[in-house]
C-alpha positions in Angstrom: -36.5 30.0 -32.8 -36.6 26.2 -32.2 -32.8 26.3 -32.2 -32.7 29.0 -29.6 -35.2 27.1 -27.5 -33.1 23.9 -27.8 -29.9 25.7 -26.6 -31.9 27.3 -23.7 -33.2 23.9 -22.8 -29.6 22.5 -22.8 -28.3 25.2 -20.7 -31.2 24.8 -18.3 -30.6 21.1 -18.1 -26.8 21.6 -17.3 -27.6 24.1 -14.6 -30.1 21.7 -13.1 -27.7 18.7 -13.2 -24.7 20.6 -11.9 -25.8 21.1 -8.2 -27.2 17.6 -8.2 -24.0 16.1 -9.4 -22.1 18.0 -6.7 -24.3 16.9 -3.8 -22.8 14.4 -1.4 -24.6 11.9 0.8 -24.2 11.9 4.5 -23.8 14.8 6.9 -20.6 17.2 7.3 -20.1 15.3 10.6 -19.9 11.9 8.9 -17.3 13.2 6.3 -15.3 14.9 9.1 -15.2 11.6 11.0 -14.2 9.7 7.8 -11.3 12.1 7.2 -10.2 11.4 10.8 -10.5 7.7 10.2 -8.1 8.1 7.1 -5.7 10.2 9.2 -5.8 7.5 11.8 -5.0 4.8 9.2 -2.1 6.8 8.0 -0.7 7.1 11.6 -1.0 3.4 12.1 1.4 2.8 9.2 3.8 5.6 10.0 4.2 4.9 13.7 3.3 1.2 13.8 0.4 2.2 16.1 -1.4 -1.2 16.7 -3.6 0.2 19.5 -5.1 2.6 17.0 -5.3 -0.1 14.3 -7.5 -2.2 16.7 -9.6 0.7 17.4 -10.4 1.6 13.8 -10.9 -1.9 12.4 -14.3 -3.3 12.5 -14.7 -6.8 13.8 -14.8 -8.9 11.6 -12.6 -7.0 8.9 -10.8 -7.9 5.7 -7.5 -6.2 4.6 -5.6 -6.8 1.4 -2.1 -5.2 1.5 0.2 -4.3 -1.4 1.6 -7.8 -1.5 -2.0 -9.0 -2.2 -2.0 -11.0 1.0 -5.3 -10.9 2.5 -5.9 -10.9 6.4 -9.0 -11.3 8.5 -7.0 -11.9 11.8 -5.5 -8.9 13.5 -2.5 -10.7 15.0 -1.5 -12.2 11.5 -1.8 -8.8 9.9 0.4 -7.3 12.6 2.9 -10.0 12.3 3.2 -9.5 8.5 3.7 -5.8 9.0 6.3 -6.3 11.6 8.1 -8.8 9.3 8.9 -5.8 7.0 11.2 -4.6 9.8 13.0 -7.8 10.7 13.3 -9.7 7.2 16.7 -10.4 6.0 16.1 -9.1 2.5 14.7 -5.4 1.8 14.4 -4.9 5.6 12.6 -1.6 6.2 13.9 1.1 8.6 10.9 3.5 8.1 7.7 3.7 6.1 5.9 7.0 5.5 2.4 6.7 4.1 0.2 9.4 2.4 -3.3 8.9 1.3 -5.8 11.1 -0.3 -9.5 10.6 -1.3 -10.7 11.1 -5.0 -13.9 12.7 -3.7 -16.3 12.6 -0.8 -17.2 9.1 0.5 -20.4 7.7 -0.8 -22.5 6.9 2.2 -25.2 4.4 1.6 -28.3 3.5 3.7 -27.4 1.2 6.5 -24.5 3.6 7.4 -21.9 2.2 5.1 -19.4 4.5 3.3 -17.3 3.6 0.2 -14.2 5.6 -0.7 -11.0 5.4 -2.8 -8.0 7.4 -3.8 -4.3 7.6 -4.5 -1.5 6.6 -2.1 2.2 7.6 -2.0 4.5 5.4 0.2 8.1 6.4 1.0 10.2 3.4 2.0 13.6 3.8 3.7 15.5 0.5 3.9 18.0 -0.6 6.6 20.8 -0.3 4.1 20.0 3.4 3.4 18.3 3.0 0.1 14.9 4.8 -0.4 11.9 4.1 -2.7 8.8 6.1 -3.6 5.9 4.0 -4.7 2.5 5.2 -5.9 -0.6 3.2 -5.5 -4.4 3.1 -5.0 -6.7 2.3 -2.1 -10.3 1.3 -1.8 -12.1 1.0 1.5 -15.5 0.3 3.0 -16.4 1.7 6.4 -19.4 1.3 8.6 -20.8 3.2 11.6 -20.8 1.4 14.9 -22.4 3.1 18.0 -21.5 6.5 16.5 -18.0 5.6 15.4 -16.8 4.9 11.9 -14.7 1.8 11.4 -12.9 0.1 8.6 -14.7 -3.1 7.4 -12.6 -3.7 4.3 -9.5 -2.1 2.7 -7.7 -3.1 -0.4 -4.3 -1.6 -1.2 -2.7 -2.0 -4.7 0.4 -0.8 -6.6 1.6 -0.8 -10.1 3.8 -3.9 -10.4 4.9 -3.0 -13.9 6.5 0.2 -12.7 7.7 -0.7 -9.2 11.1 0.5 -7.8 11.0 -2.1 -5.1 10.7 -5.0 -7.5 13.4 -3.3 -9.6 15.6 -3.4 -6.5 14.8 -7.1 -6.0 15.5 -7.9 -9.7 18.9 -6.0 -9.3 19.9 -8.0 -6.2 19.0 -11.3 -7.8 21.2 -10.3 -10.9 24.1 -9.4 -8.6 23.6 -12.6 -6.6 23.7 -14.7 -9.9 26.7 -12.7 -11.1 28.5 -13.3 -7.9 27.7 -17.1 -8.1 29.3 -17.2 -11.6 32.2 -15.4 -10.5 32.7 -17.4 -7.5 32.4 -20.6 -9.8 35.0 -19.3 -12.1 37.4 -18.7 -9.2 36.8 -21.9 -7.6 37.2 -23.7 -11.0 40.5 -21.9 -11.6 41.8 -22.8 -8.1 40.7 -26.4 -8.6 42.4 -26.6 -12.0 45.5 -25.2 -10.7 45.8 -27.5 -7.7 44.8 -30.5 -9.8 47.5 -29.5 -12.4 50.1 -29.2 -9.7 49.4 -32.6 -8.4 49.6 -34.3 -11.9 52.9 -32.6 -12.4 54.2 -33.8 -9.1 53.2 -37.3 -10.0 
């Protein structure tokens, strides 16, 4: 009898805990607004939409991007992003960004929301190569005058399994191999010219 009561108590406890653990903070309108905020952030990356970026970023804000550079100044953040499309090495043609949330955002008193989830970025380089990189994001948003804005966002990728770094490493290897080959050729030509001069003398 005591064993049966213990089992019933366990089941009752699980049933009681289930709905509570599934409950979320904030209103449905809050979560709809936060989903729109995430969609806007994705559009900023895909379309280089800096007007939207200004609108959805709080002031002040802090942003740490995949290179682990941290920005608190909008113009410097914009310049770093534009550099991806003008740099001489691994210059980007397009970036397509997808983000999901692990769960509903946790909305705290004071109108702050915390959320995190996985990302998938598709890079197309100017030379035609493409890379898909998986990562993670964590963000803190706050409500200002009825609008949710990003206070802080941190992006991260797995640097131990990263196709972009693999491409850089391959480029370095080819550059080094090319330098060695050029040195061998120049050495051969120099030796041949020097040998001819000695024979002529």
